[in-house]
């Protein structure tokens, strides 16, 4: 233990604790800016400096470890003076256009201003950069607002392993982004939006699609259908000042109706459908592996519902694409069904249908532009808006979200099981799939408390589990005694680790779930800010609550799904399914 | 009346021939590490790269860390404006530097050394490599396992800062790291590392050759030994001179000035500017309890006579810092630029003279909050010039 | 002269393919090509298994790793304080007049580029300049004209 004094308070902290953490543990708040707990501690903004007695200079508290006998002042005259000057310096290279900035009132630089209270700008001078790159369908980069905190650099490199966001040049000319002439839209960016999520200011933002949605809503000749992903309901509340982890499923459905959408569907329905298709695909591959002599199977099979992950794979491991499940992501399936099954059923001209997906994800904005995602010349989905954008639309429409009565999803594409809910979190797709696959193989329910596979949930980077098959149904007798090995990861760095194993031929797994964003969709690039591990955990718990709250827990028991196969699709992996629900992948270059 | 020039004591250690290097190497590596460390500690040699950290202590701290891989690095990035003595050492007595690096390897338990040579000195490479080969051959001959390589810089002043230098050697942008941890525990490739300036290593050789006393007897309290000075600017005899530490600036100016010296920049752009009225009370050495002001220097002494505009001087420095800042921390990255804009605005009359005081606040902030020595030191010359030559800044 | 792809491969073979070998490889390419084209940087990234953006970010940090096309001879005039006091502006003017280019430009024949740089460590012999890796000191307009004439003639002889 280390003894130190901060602002005349005597404290004891563990060795290795920084001054900042020591202060925080004892309810002394030090203004800070670039710091992100456990993720990004590089000491570059210098806002968090404190005075340490005996030191020649001040110290950045977020990176300086507390040492025995240290006497620290966080609010001395000098500290407050210099903090103000540093803040002024930040602003001197920043366009102060808050009123037209989409981060207005939700901006960490403004928050800092609230603490520091400036009354004049003393150091106006040069501005270093003003590039606006809107080439990507997912992300817009406005470098004039970049404050060079480098959070995006850490996230894109250390957590996602993509390595696109980097500092370039030097001195006052330093800028953060892809290299000088490289456009995001033409780069290896996976569109995951993790950088957008951590950017404290308006320098990185999602490409706005609300305008297109409003236009469709006002267009009387169109039938506008909306669907919402599982993770949205666990985070949308935060936009309206609910505690993180509050489920707002009913209010969300009500708000969507009020916004004027003609039909409000649930992407969860398609999540159940995904389990039917993906589960069948897995069984097919496993059957090939264990039951036939010709070894033409490709295992492990990897889930394909995260478009950020898919693009990463296409750039990095173009020679391993056969491992990917051929299933489209759930919202694409639902889009395709809306324009076929639903259109037929309701007798609507598919060309007059406009499908909007509300997603926790920025990569899905890119996904709908892929040429594979068009059927009969029509886009499966016409627009993707993020949770944050939906929040903005609701506010813009003057809907008092907190006082809404709970609404309902519309059928026939609205009913879903608990298995579909957990698609929103890391480990969820795997668990949902195993609930169905295990039962199909053995005729018994998946063992485990409340149908959960505990080791697969939570925020650890790579999680694994094994499931031994005993006494299978006769059709699967060849699986008797086989131990099925599965792995789950979220965040692309972990994905690369698992892919390297596959590449080397050392992967022990049969089935792998990969989600592009750390924690899964609950902390996708389109979710409300801030996101940290505490908030991830709260959202994750909310998702499991939603699952456990349902009577229907397994995808194959969803009656609407059964009806869909009966009336329209035929069997899983059948001809229609292939046409509408499955896709192919592209080989892309590494840089 | 000029004071007698003999007050400046010329010394000739550094460039004295290096013909005995083999013997010195062999003798030294047969001495136990603690004995060599004590030799350096009692010589009171302090680093000649600018910061003045006691060399013996640096070696001792690194020797004490338990690790099978350690590095010795010779800092030959010499980028401080007005400094050019390290190149001279490396071209005239390279074997002295190599010998000291190897002895350091023996002391701390390292088998690998690097010379980080600034890109501007590319042309030194062939000769230096020849010396390195000669040195290696001898090491092989006596069965001493130590390998020295050159690592070339590519034009970045900040890479002279030790942790930026490590980053650069690791193939990254030369951005200074947070300290702690210090190089003695976490240096190049995260391994314990001794990094010394070229001249520091050359002095080590002198100490290994003659013993610590010969070195200690030179100079004054807190500033022992001799030092190379790179003299440039308005002087009739620009060049490199080895002088005893502790000299008074008055004597220096008498010897090197052109009779009209208005100010001396001690320690390069990041050092201190002393106006004429301060010559008498300033001595050259490391801070200690000496009376008057004692200024450390990496050896750069630039003289300005009265024909020079101090505004231009400051403008030139700020331009230098603005370009050479690594761009990592806010105070330095933005500060250097807005200081430059600020003095230009005052000069053009767009801001009034009081604005200079606000700029002083800004440099003070940089001094206290910048992440590394570059940003911290901008205040040194800025405040001296603005305080002493205020009219030149305005009109 | 190697084709750049081969050059990069050779350099990587010689120096290694770890991150810490990046600078020597970049330097090797610049030594031959005088600058790092986008193509070279992507090749280097591929060879070292690094994101291209990191290679670019590292290269642009260093002022000697040019990333715009440069002439065969890169002239770098020191612009730091002593050289500046000792007449570097006249030197630049002389060269600009002679080569008919401004600072930052390359002659149309692709032979010379004119740049400024920071202190070269020859302040006692100011003003100073580099032509590629060669240092020239105590410059005067006459001396510079002579030096450049030599380069131009040398160039002529080579062709
Ligand atoms: C901005 C900056 C530039 C520096 N440049 C050099 C340099 O060119 N050469 C050098 O030896 N030390 C330089 N230093 C000092 C080094 O960080 C380090 O203190 C020195 O190499 C240690 O060696 P010494 O103890 O032998 O002096 C620089 C420091 C800073 C902050
Ligand atoms: S980023 Fe923040 S401070 Fe900057 S203009 Fe936008 S709202 Fe204002
Ligand atoms: S969206 Fe993801 S991959 Fe793209 S730049 Fe941001 S963090 Fe990197
Ligand atoms: S883009 Fe945003 S997160 Fe990235 S450095 Fe700039 S301000 Fe920080
Ligand atoms: S003070 Fe300047 S050079 Fe040093 S870390 Fe900060 S920006 Fe970089
Ligand atoms: S918060 Fe500590 S340096 Fe930015
Ligand atoms: S100022 Fe030009 S070489 Fe030093």
PDB file of N, CA and C and ligand atoms in Angstrom, chain A residues 145-152 176 195 198-201 203-204, ligand 4:
ATOM      1  N   UNK A 145     -12.622  19.657 -36.331  1.00  0.00           N
ATOM      2  CA  UNK A 145     -13.053  19.575 -34.934  1.00  0.00           C
ATOM      3  C   UNK A 145     -12.191  18.630 -34.105  1.00  0.00           C
ATOM      4  N   UNK A 146     -11.268  17.965 -34.773  1.00  0.00           N
ATOM      5  CA  UNK A 146     -10.432  16.993 -34.049  1.00  0.00           C
ATOM      6  C   UNK A 146      -9.531  17.700 -33.052  1.00  0.00           C
ATOM      7  N   UNK A 147      -9.471  17.155 -31.877  1.00  0.00           N
ATOM      8  CA  UNK A 147      -8.729  17.774 -30.790  1.00  0.00           C
ATOM      9  C   UNK A 147      -7.476  16.946 -30.469  1.00  0.00           C
ATOM     10  N   UNK A 148      -7.225  15.956 -31.296  1.00  0.00           N
ATOM     11  CA  UNK A 148      -6.034  15.098 -31.216  1.00  0.00           C
ATOM     12  C   UNK A 148      -5.865  14.351 -29.893  1.00  0.00           C
ATOM     13  N   UNK A 149      -6.986  13.949 -29.343  1.00  0.00           N
ATOM     14  CA  UNK A 149      -6.918  13.186 -28.096  1.00  0.00           C
ATOM     15  C   UNK A 149      -6.421  11.770 -28.343  1.00  0.00           C
ATOM     16  N   UNK A 150      -6.526  11.310 -29.584  1.00  0.00           N
ATOM     17  CA  UNK A 150      -6.025   9.995 -30.004  1.00  0.00           C
ATOM     18  C   UNK A 150      -6.790   8.805 -29.430  1.00  0.00           C
ATOM     19  N   UNK A 151      -7.954   9.056 -28.909  1.00  0.00           N
ATOM     20  CA  UNK A 151      -8.725   7.892 -28.451  1.00  0.00           C
ATOM     21  C   UNK A 151      -9.033   6.962 -29.612  1.00  0.00           C
ATOM     22  N   UNK A 152      -9.392   7.554 -30.747  1.00  0.00           N
ATOM     23  CA  UNK A 152      -9.748   6.723 -31.899  1.00  0.00           C
ATOM     24  C   UNK A 152      -8.558   5.905 -32.347  1.00  0.00           C
ATOM     25  N   UNK A 176      -5.007  13.378 -37.383  1.00  0.00           N
ATOM     26  CA  UNK A 176      -5.369  12.001 -37.080  1.00  0.00           C
ATOM     27  C   UNK A 176      -6.332  11.506 -38.149  1.00  0.00           C
ATOM     28  N   UNK A 195     -14.489   4.047 -33.248  1.00  0.00           N
ATOM     29  CA  UNK A 195     -13.821   5.340 -33.115  1.00  0.00           C
ATOM     30  C   UNK A 195     -14.845   6.445 -32.909  1.00  0.00           C
ATOM     31  N   UNK A 198     -15.999   6.696 -29.290  1.00  0.00           N
ATOM     32  CA  UNK A 198     -15.118   7.276 -28.269  1.00  0.00           C
ATOM     33  C   UNK A 198     -14.720   8.711 -28.568  1.00  0.00           C
ATOM     34  N   UNK A 199     -14.958   9.181 -29.764  1.00  0.00           N
ATOM     35  CA  UNK A 199     -14.556  10.556 -30.082  1.00  0.00           C
ATOM     36  C   UNK A 199     -15.298  11.522 -29.165  1.00  0.00           C
ATOM     37  N   UNK A 200     -14.571  12.379 -28.462  1.00  0.00           N
ATOM     38  CA  UNK A 200     -15.224  13.260 -27.482  1.00  0.00           C
ATOM     39  C   UNK A 200     -15.929  14.446 -28.130  1.00  0.00           C
ATOM     40  N   UNK A 201     -15.593  14.709 -29.379  1.00  0.00           N
ATOM     41  CA  UNK A 201     -16.123  15.902 -30.046  1.00  0.00           C
ATOM     42  C   UNK A 201     -16.779  15.527 -31.368  1.00  0.00           C
ATOM     43  N   UNK A 203     -15.675  15.332 -34.308  1.00  0.00           N
ATOM     44  CA  UNK A 203     -14.738  15.039 -35.397  1.00  0.00           C
ATOM     45  C   UNK A 203     -15.062  13.738 -36.119  1.00  0.00           C
ATOM     46  N   UNK A 204     -15.662  12.804 -35.418  1.00  0.00           N
ATOM     47  CA  UNK A 204     -16.072  11.552 -36.047  1.00  0.00           C
ATOM     48  C   UNK A 204     -17.542  11.344 -35.745  1.00  0.00           C
TER      49      UNK A 204
HETATM   50  S1  LIG D   4     -10.990  12.145 -34.261  1.00  0.00           S
HETATM   51 FE1  LIG D   4     -11.957  12.356 -32.260  1.00  0.00          FE
HETATM   52  S2  LIG D   4     -11.176  10.628 -31.084  1.00  0.00           S
HETATM   53 FE2  LIG D   4      -9.856  10.850 -32.840  1.00  0.00          FE
HETATM   54  S3  LIG D   4      -8.185  12.145 -32.118  1.00  0.00           S
HETATM   55 FE3  LIG D   4      -9.691  13.482 -33.064  1.00  0.00          FE
HETATM   56  S4  LIG D   4     -10.968  14.163 -31.384  1.00  0.00           S
HETATM   57 FE4  LIG D   4      -9.847  12.372 -30.653  1.00  0.00          FE
END
